[in-house]
Coordinates of C-alpha atoms and ligand atoms in Angstrom, one line a residue:
M1 CA 135.5 104.1 90.1
K2 CA 133.9 101.5 92.1
F3 CA 133.6 97.7 90.9
G4 CA 131.3 95.5 92.4
G5 CA 132.1 90.9 93.0
T6 CA 129.7 90.1 90.3
S7 CA 132.2 92.1 87.7
L8 CA 135.7 90.3 90.0
A9 CA 134.3 87.8 90.4
T10 CA 137.8 85.3 88.8
T11 CA 141.7 87.6 87.9
K12 CA 140.5 87.0 84.7
L13 CA 137.6 89.3 85.4
I14 CA 139.6 91.4 87.9
E15 CA 142.2 91.9 84.5
T16 CA 139.5 92.6 82.4
A17 CA 138.3 95.3 85.9
A18 CA 142.4 96.7 85.4
A19 CA 142.9 96.9 81.8
R20 CA 139.5 99.8 82.1
V21 CA 140.9 101.3 84.3
A22 CA 144.6 101.4 82.5
D23 CA 143.0 102.9 79.6
I24 CA 141.5 106.2 81.7
H25 CA 145.6 106.4 83.6
H26 CA 146.6 107.0 80.0
E27 CA 143.9 109.3 79.5
G28 CA 145.4 111.5 81.5
H29 CA 142.5 111.0 84.7
E30 CA 143.4 111.1 88.1
L31 CA 141.3 108.6 89.3
L32 CA 140.9 106.3 92.9
V33 CA 140.0 102.9 92.4
V34 CA 137.2 101.5 94.6
V35 CA 136.5 97.8 94.9
S36 CA 134.4 95.0 96.5
A37 CA 134.6 91.6 97.5
M38 CA 135.2 88.7 94.6
G39 CA 131.7 87.3 93.6
G40 CA 130.2 84.9 96.4
V41 CA 133.2 85.6 98.8
T42 CA 131.5 87.7 101.2
N43 CA 128.4 85.2 101.4
Q44 CA 130.9 82.6 102.2
L45 CA 131.9 84.7 104.6
V46 CA 129.3 84.9 106.2
G47 CA 128.5 81.6 105.9
Y48 CA 131.9 80.6 108.8
V49 CA 130.5 82.4 111.0
E50 CA 127.5 81.1 110.8
E51 CA 128.9 77.8 110.7
I52 CA 130.1 78.2 113.9
T53 CA 127.4 80.3 115.4
Q54 CA 124.4 82.8 114.9
H55 CA 124.9 84.9 118.4
H56 CA 128.2 86.0 117.3
D57 CA 130.4 88.6 119.0
L58 CA 129.6 92.1 115.8
M59 CA 133.3 93.2 115.9
E60 CA 134.7 89.6 115.3
Y61 CA 131.7 89.2 112.8
D62 CA 133.4 92.3 110.6
S63 CA 136.6 91.5 111.2
V64 CA 135.8 88.4 108.3
I65 CA 133.2 89.9 106.4
S66 CA 135.7 92.4 105.8
A67 CA 137.8 90.8 104.6
G68 CA 137.4 90.0 100.8
E69 CA 137.5 93.2 100.0
Q70 CA 141.1 93.5 101.4
I71 CA 141.7 90.5 98.6
S72 CA 140.4 91.6 95.8
S73 CA 142.2 95.6 96.8
G74 CA 145.3 93.5 96.4
L75 CA 145.0 91.9 94.0
M76 CA 143.3 95.0 91.2
A77 CA 147.0 96.9 92.4
I78 CA 149.1 93.6 91.0
A79 CA 146.2 94.3 87.9
L80 CA 147.5 96.7 87.4
Q81 CA 151.0 97.1 88.3
N82 CA 151.0 94.3 85.8
L83 CA 150.0 96.5 82.7
G84 CA 152.3 99.4 83.9
V85 CA 150.1 101.7 85.6
P86 CA 151.8 102.0 89.1
A87 CA 149.7 101.0 91.9
R88 CA 149.2 100.7 96.1
S89 CA 145.8 99.1 97.3
W90 CA 144.6 101.4 100.6
Q91 CA 142.6 99.1 104.0
C92 CA 140.1 102.3 105.3
W93 CA 142.6 101.1 108.7
Q94 CA 145.7 103.6 106.5
I95 CA 143.8 105.9 104.9
P96 CA 141.6 105.9 107.4
F97 CA 138.7 105.9 106.3
R98 CA 136.2 106.6 109.4
A99 CA 133.1 104.7 110.8
N100 CA 131.4 105.0 113.5
S101 CA 130.9 101.7 116.1
V102 CA 127.1 100.6 114.7
H103 CA 129.3 97.3 113.6
K104 CA 127.5 95.2 110.3
N105 CA 126.0 99.0 109.3
A106 CA 128.4 101.4 110.2
E107 CA 127.7 105.4 109.3
I108 CA 130.5 106.8 107.2
Q109 CA 132.4 109.6 109.6
H110 CA 135.0 110.4 107.9
I111 CA 138.0 110.3 105.4
D112 CA 141.1 111.3 105.4
T113 CA 142.2 112.3 102.2
T114 CA 146.1 112.9 103.2
A115 CA 147.9 110.4 102.1
I116 CA 146.2 109.0 99.7
V117 CA 147.0 112.8 98.3
A118 CA 150.0 112.0 98.9
N119 CA 150.7 108.9 97.6
L120 CA 148.7 110.0 94.1
A121 CA 151.1 112.5 93.8
K122 CA 154.7 109.9 93.6
Q123 CA 154.3 108.8 89.8
R124 CA 150.4 109.3 89.3
T125 CA 149.9 106.3 91.5
V126 CA 146.3 104.6 91.6
A127 CA 144.8 104.0 94.8
V128 CA 143.2 100.9 95.8
C129 CA 141.1 101.3 98.5
S130 CA 138.8 98.6 99.9
G131 CA 135.0 99.1 99.8
F132 CA 132.4 98.7 102.7
Q133 CA 134.6 98.8 106.0
G134 CA 135.7 101.7 107.8
L135 CA 137.8 102.3 110.6
T136 CA 136.2 103.1 114.5
E137 CA 137.1 105.1 116.9
E138 CA 137.9 101.8 119.0
N139 CA 140.4 100.3 116.3
R140 CA 138.2 98.1 115.3
I141 CA 136.4 97.9 111.7
A142 CA 133.6 97.9 111.6
T143 CA 131.0 97.1 108.0
L144 CA 128.9 99.6 106.3
G145 CA 125.6 97.0 104.8
R146 CA 125.4 94.4 102.8
S147 CA 126.6 96.7 99.7
G148 CA 128.1 99.0 101.1
S149 CA 130.7 99.5 98.9
D150 CA 128.5 101.8 96.5
T151 CA 127.9 104.0 99.9
S152 CA 131.9 104.1 100.8
A153 CA 132.9 104.8 96.7
V154 CA 130.1 107.7 96.7
A155 CA 131.2 108.8 99.9
L156 CA 134.6 108.1 99.2
A157 CA 134.0 110.8 95.5
C158 CA 132.6 113.4 97.6
A159 CA 135.9 113.6 100.1
F160 CA 138.2 113.9 97.0
Q161 CA 135.8 116.2 95.3
A162 CA 135.9 114.1 91.8
D163 CA 133.8 115.9 89.5
E164 CA 132.5 111.8 89.2
C165 CA 131.6 108.9 90.5
I166 CA 131.0 105.8 88.3
I167 CA 129.6 102.1 89.6
Y168 CA 131.1 99.4 87.3
T169 CA 128.5 96.5 87.5
D170 CA 127.1 93.7 85.7
V171 CA 124.2 95.7 84.0
D172 CA 124.3 98.2 81.7
G173 CA 122.8 101.3 83.9
I174 CA 119.8 101.7 85.4
Y175 CA 116.5 99.9 84.0
T176 CA 112.8 100.0 84.2
A177 CA 113.2 96.8 86.4
D178 CA 114.9 94.7 87.2
P179 CA 116.1 92.7 83.9
R180 CA 116.1 89.7 85.4
V181 CA 112.5 89.6 86.2
V182 CA 111.2 92.1 83.1
D183 CA 112.2 90.8 79.6
D184 CA 111.5 93.8 77.9
A185 CA 112.5 95.8 80.8
H186 CA 114.7 99.1 79.2
P187 CA 118.0 100.8 80.0
L188 CA 117.5 104.7 81.6
K189 CA 119.9 107.3 80.3
R190 CA 118.7 109.5 83.6
I191 CA 117.3 109.1 86.3
S192 CA 116.6 111.4 89.5
Y193 CA 118.8 111.5 92.8
E194 CA 115.0 111.9 94.1
E195 CA 113.4 108.5 92.3
M196 CA 116.9 106.5 92.9
L197 CA 116.9 106.7 96.0
E198 CA 112.9 105.4 96.2
L199 CA 114.1 102.2 93.5
S200 CA 116.7 101.8 95.8
Y201 CA 114.6 102.0 99.3
L202 CA 112.1 99.4 97.8
G203 CA 114.2 96.9 96.0
A204 CA 116.5 98.0 93.3
K205 CA 119.6 96.1 94.7
V206 CA 122.4 97.5 91.6
I207 CA 122.8 100.2 94.0
H208 CA 123.2 100.9 98.0
N209 CA 120.6 103.7 98.7
R210 CA 122.6 105.9 100.8
A211 CA 125.5 105.6 97.9
V212 CA 122.3 107.7 96.7
S213 CA 122.0 110.1 99.0
L214 CA 125.2 111.6 99.9
A215 CA 125.4 111.6 96.0
M216 CA 122.6 114.4 96.7
A217 CA 123.9 115.3 99.0
Y218 CA 126.9 116.8 97.4
N219 CA 125.1 117.1 94.1
L220 CA 127.4 114.3 92.3
P221 CA 126.7 112.9 89.4
L222 CA 126.4 108.7 90.1
W223 CA 126.6 106.5 86.6
V224 CA 126.0 102.9 87.0
R225 CA 127.5 101.1 83.4
S226 CA 128.6 97.5 82.4
S227 CA 131.7 96.6 83.3
F228 CA 132.1 94.5 80.2
G229 CA 130.3 96.6 78.1
D230 CA 130.9 99.5 76.1
E231 CA 127.8 101.6 76.2
R232 CA 127.7 105.1 79.0
G233 CA 125.2 103.5 81.0
T234 CA 122.9 105.6 83.1
V235 CA 123.3 108.9 85.1
I236 CA 122.3 109.8 88.4
T237 CA 121.3 113.1 89.0
T238 CA 118.9 116.2 89.8
G239 CA 116.0 116.0 88.1
D240 CA 114.6 118.3 85.2
N241 CA 111.6 118.7 83.0
E242 CA 112.0 116.1 80.9
M243 CA 111.8 113.6 82.9
E244 CA 109.1 114.4 84.8
G245 CA 107.6 114.3 81.5
E246 CA 107.5 110.8 81.4
I247 CA 104.9 109.9 84.3
V248 CA 106.5 106.5 86.1
R249 CA 110.2 105.7 85.5
G250 CA 111.1 102.4 87.0
V251 CA 109.0 99.7 88.7
T252 CA 110.4 97.2 91.8
C253 CA 110.1 95.1 94.4
S254 CA 111.0 93.8 97.5
Q255 CA 110.5 90.9 99.0
E256 CA 112.1 91.1 102.4
E257 CA 109.4 91.9 104.3
A258 CA 107.2 90.9 106.6
K259 CA 103.2 92.5 108.1
V260 CA 102.8 92.8 111.2
V261 CA 98.7 92.8 113.1
L262 CA 98.6 93.4 116.2
S263 CA 94.4 93.4 116.8
G264 CA 92.9 94.6 120.0
I265 CA 94.6 97.8 120.9
Q266 CA 92.3 100.1 122.6
D267 CA 91.6 103.0 120.6
Q268 CA 92.6 105.6 123.1
P269 CA 95.8 108.1 122.4
G270 CA 99.0 106.7 123.2
R271 CA 98.4 103.0 122.6
V272 CA 100.3 103.3 118.9
A273 CA 103.3 105.5 120.7
S274 CA 103.4 102.5 123.1
V275 CA 103.1 100.0 119.5
F276 CA 106.0 102.3 117.8
T277 CA 108.9 103.9 121.0
P278 CA 110.4 100.6 121.9
L279 CA 110.7 99.5 118.4
A280 CA 112.2 102.6 117.4
T281 CA 114.5 101.8 120.3
A282 CA 115.7 99.1 119.2
G283 CA 116.1 100.5 115.9
I284 CA 113.9 98.8 113.6
N285 CA 112.8 100.2 110.8
V286 CA 108.7 100.5 110.4
D287 CA 107.0 101.5 106.8
M288 CA 103.5 100.6 105.2
I289 CA 101.1 101.9 108.7
V290 CA 97.1 102.0 108.7
Q291 CA 95.0 101.8 111.6
N292 CA 92.2 100.1 110.2
A293 CA 88.2 102.0 111.7
T294 CA 87.5 101.5 114.9
Q295 CA 85.3 98.6 116.1
Q296 CA 83.8 98.2 119.4
E297 CA 86.4 100.2 121.4
T298 CA 89.4 98.5 119.5
T299 CA 91.3 98.8 116.7
E300 CA 94.4 96.9 114.8
V301 CA 97.4 98.1 113.2
T302 CA 99.4 96.4 110.5
F303 CA 102.7 97.9 109.6
T304 CA 106.0 96.6 108.1
I305 CA 109.5 95.6 109.1
P306 CA 112.0 94.1 107.7
L307 CA 112.5 90.5 107.7
N308 CA 115.6 89.9 109.6
D309 CA 114.3 92.1 112.1
V310 CA 111.2 89.9 113.1
V311 CA 111.9 87.4 116.4
R312 CA 113.4 90.3 117.6
C313 CA 109.9 93.1 117.1
K314 CA 108.3 89.5 117.9
E315 CA 109.9 89.8 121.8
I316 CA 109.4 93.2 122.1
L317 CA 105.9 93.6 121.4
N318 CA 105.3 90.4 123.3
N319 CA 107.5 91.4 125.8
L320 CA 105.1 94.9 126.3
R321 CA 101.4 93.4 125.7
E322 CA 100.1 93.9 129.3
N323 CA 101.7 97.4 129.0
I324 CA 100.2 97.9 124.9
G325 CA 97.3 95.9 125.7
F326 CA 97.0 94.4 122.8
H327 CA 94.9 91.0 122.0
D328 CA 96.2 89.2 119.3
L329 CA 99.9 88.9 117.7
V330 CA 100.1 87.8 114.0
I331 CA 103.2 88.2 112.0
D332 CA 102.8 87.3 108.3
K333 CA 106.6 86.3 106.7
N334 CA 104.4 85.6 103.3
V335 CA 104.3 89.2 101.3
S336 CA 106.4 91.4 99.2
K337 CA 106.3 95.3 98.6
I338 CA 105.9 96.4 94.7
S339 CA 106.5 100.4 93.4
V340 CA 106.3 102.1 91.5
V341 CA 108.1 105.4 90.9
G342 CA 108.0 108.3 88.6
I343 CA 108.3 112.3 89.4
G344 CA 106.2 112.7 87.2
M345 CA 103.4 111.8 88.9
R346 CA 103.4 115.8 91.0
S347 CA 101.8 116.7 88.4
H348 CA 100.2 113.6 87.1
S349 CA 96.6 112.1 88.3
G350 CA 95.4 108.5 88.0
V351 CA 98.9 107.1 87.9
A352 CA 97.8 104.7 91.8
A353 CA 94.3 104.0 89.7
K354 CA 95.9 102.6 87.0
A355 CA 98.1 100.3 89.8
F356 CA 95.3 99.5 91.7
Q357 CA 93.8 98.1 88.5
T358 CA 96.2 96.3 87.6
L359 CA 96.7 94.3 90.1
A360 CA 92.4 93.7 90.9
E361 CA 92.4 92.4 86.2
L362 CA 94.8 90.1 88.3
G363 CA 93.2 88.7 91.0
I364 CA 95.8 89.9 93.2
N365 CA 94.4 91.4 96.5
I366 CA 96.2 94.5 98.1
Q367 CA 97.3 93.8 101.9
A368 CA 98.0 97.9 103.1
I369 CA 99.3 100.9 100.7
A370 CA 101.5 103.4 100.8
T371 CA 102.2 106.6 98.7
S372 CA 104.7 109.1 98.3
E373 CA 104.7 112.6 95.3
I374 CA 106.4 110.2 94.2
K375 CA 105.9 106.4 94.9
I376 CA 102.9 104.4 95.4
T377 CA 103.4 100.6 97.0
V378 CA 101.1 98.1 98.0
L379 CA 101.8 95.2 99.9
I380 CA 100.7 91.3 97.9
D381 CA 101.5 88.0 98.2
R382 CA 104.8 87.3 97.5
K383 CA 104.0 84.6 95.4
F384 CA 102.3 87.6 92.6
S385 CA 105.8 89.3 93.3
E386 CA 107.0 88.6 89.7
L387 CA 104.2 88.9 88.2
A388 CA 103.2 91.8 90.0
V389 CA 105.8 93.0 88.9
R390 CA 105.8 92.4 85.2
S391 CA 102.1 93.1 84.4
L392 CA 102.8 96.8 86.2
H393 CA 105.8 97.6 83.8
S394 CA 104.3 96.8 80.3
R395 CA 101.0 98.5 82.4
Y396 CA 102.9 101.9 82.1
E397 CA 104.6 101.4 79.0
L398 CA 107.7 101.1 80.2
E399 CA 109.6 98.2 78.0
K400 CA 109.6 102.5 75.3
A401 CA 110.3 104.3 78.2
G402 CA 114.1 105.3 77.4
Ligands
ADP1 P1 127.7 94.9 91.8 O1 128.1 93.3 92.2 O2 127.9 95.0 90.8 O3 127.2 95.3 93.0 P2 124.3 94.0 92.1 O4 124.6 92.3 91.6 O5 124.8 93.8 93.8 O6 125.7 94.3 91.5 O7 124.0 94.6 91.1 C1 123.2 94.6 89.9 C2 122.3 94.2 90.4 O8 120.6 94.3 90.6 C3 121.6 93.1 88.6 O9 122.1 92.3 88.2 C4 120.3 93.1 88.7 O10 120.0 91.9 88.4 C5 120.3 94.1 89.6 N1 118.7 94.8 89.3 C6 117.8 95.3 90.5 N2 117.0 96.5 90.5 C7 117.9 96.7 88.9 C8 117.6 97.6 88.1 N3 115.9 98.4 88.1 N4 118.3 98.1 87.0 C9 119.6 97.2 86.6 N5 119.5 96.3 88.1 C10 119.1 96.4 88.0
LIG2 N1 131.4 93.1 99.6 C1 130.4 93.3 100.2 C2 128.7 92.8 100.4 O1 128.9 91.7 99.0 C3 130.0 94.8 100.0 C4 129.8 95.4 98.7 O2 129.4 94.1 97.7 O3 129.4 96.1 98.4 O4 128.2 93.1 100.6
MG3 MG1 125.8 96.0 94.5

């Protein structure tokens, strides 16, 4: 059972979450609880670091921002004990829950289950684990990336061979679109790992993308459910024919993108590689690559990068201006990616045309397009994001989805 920040924002809410854990414990289940920091705390901790300097040591940054989880795990254990449920908190270094040293975005390496298993055996003591943190080889704490406690929960569920992993949050499941943006968005009973992977990668912040890919790799049923109600929520699982019946399952938007346009590149073998190799080496994720038709032996390449990599990308490309041999570099930070996702697209045609028509009728210009078997993504001016999401949602009649 994993509880997110909004479900733990106050001590009252922590007690409500603890009552839910107590119910499951009393039903006789063995369980592990994973907590995120109390709502707003991680942002506050990031703020403290940035008040001192933007150029901080990443190891110290991680040691500060992972502290929110230590507080909430201790409070959750106290709330459980207060309800008569034996419980104790576990920090990453106590488990140990190991991760690599890529601070701010560490990958999980190994989880030792021995100590927790031994403790669970004692009066069925509930283990309350801090999400988001991992212990590195250098004996430091690394964080798994913002929203990473979903991934901690799935990793723990896999390591303990749990029957299922339940993510308790402030919405009662995965909706056809962000319910904060689309009023008639609808909760889905089921969604496939593949669809959820695309949706979360392309902006649906309800669950951390890496949590979905880990659950998929281990075939772990992953539930998203409300902390506040009794609905069953959505199960993320393997796809089936029933899901394919509905062609489009969700619409999402990512506003954390920037568009890079490099023009005046010589149209010769190796030039494109000379642009993308250094970006790859710097760990900058490039997406939506478009190369335009050649004009007078030069060409233009457009692609997207995460908004927070703009400064580094600019620096890298400008330093290599001579090597690459481009004329102009223009970066536009006012774009957003709108995506339509559904596994039924594999067997149906015309889905993309419908999206393009919808945007055309609204007078929204498409700046780049990317597709896979199960998704269509378009890059548009950021000011049209919500209009585009709402219009596509209604064009595919997602308010009727189940
Ligand atoms: P937590 O604090 O539990 O980790 P998050 O804020 O990370 O919660 O995720 C829940 C939020 O995700 C919801 O409040 C909702 O606004 C947003 N969200 C975005 N896309 C979707 C979607 N497709 N379905 C449900 N919620 C979504
Ligand atoms: N507390 C961390 C964050 O705010 C991790 C999480 O919420 O999943 O990003
Ligand atoms: Mg979250």
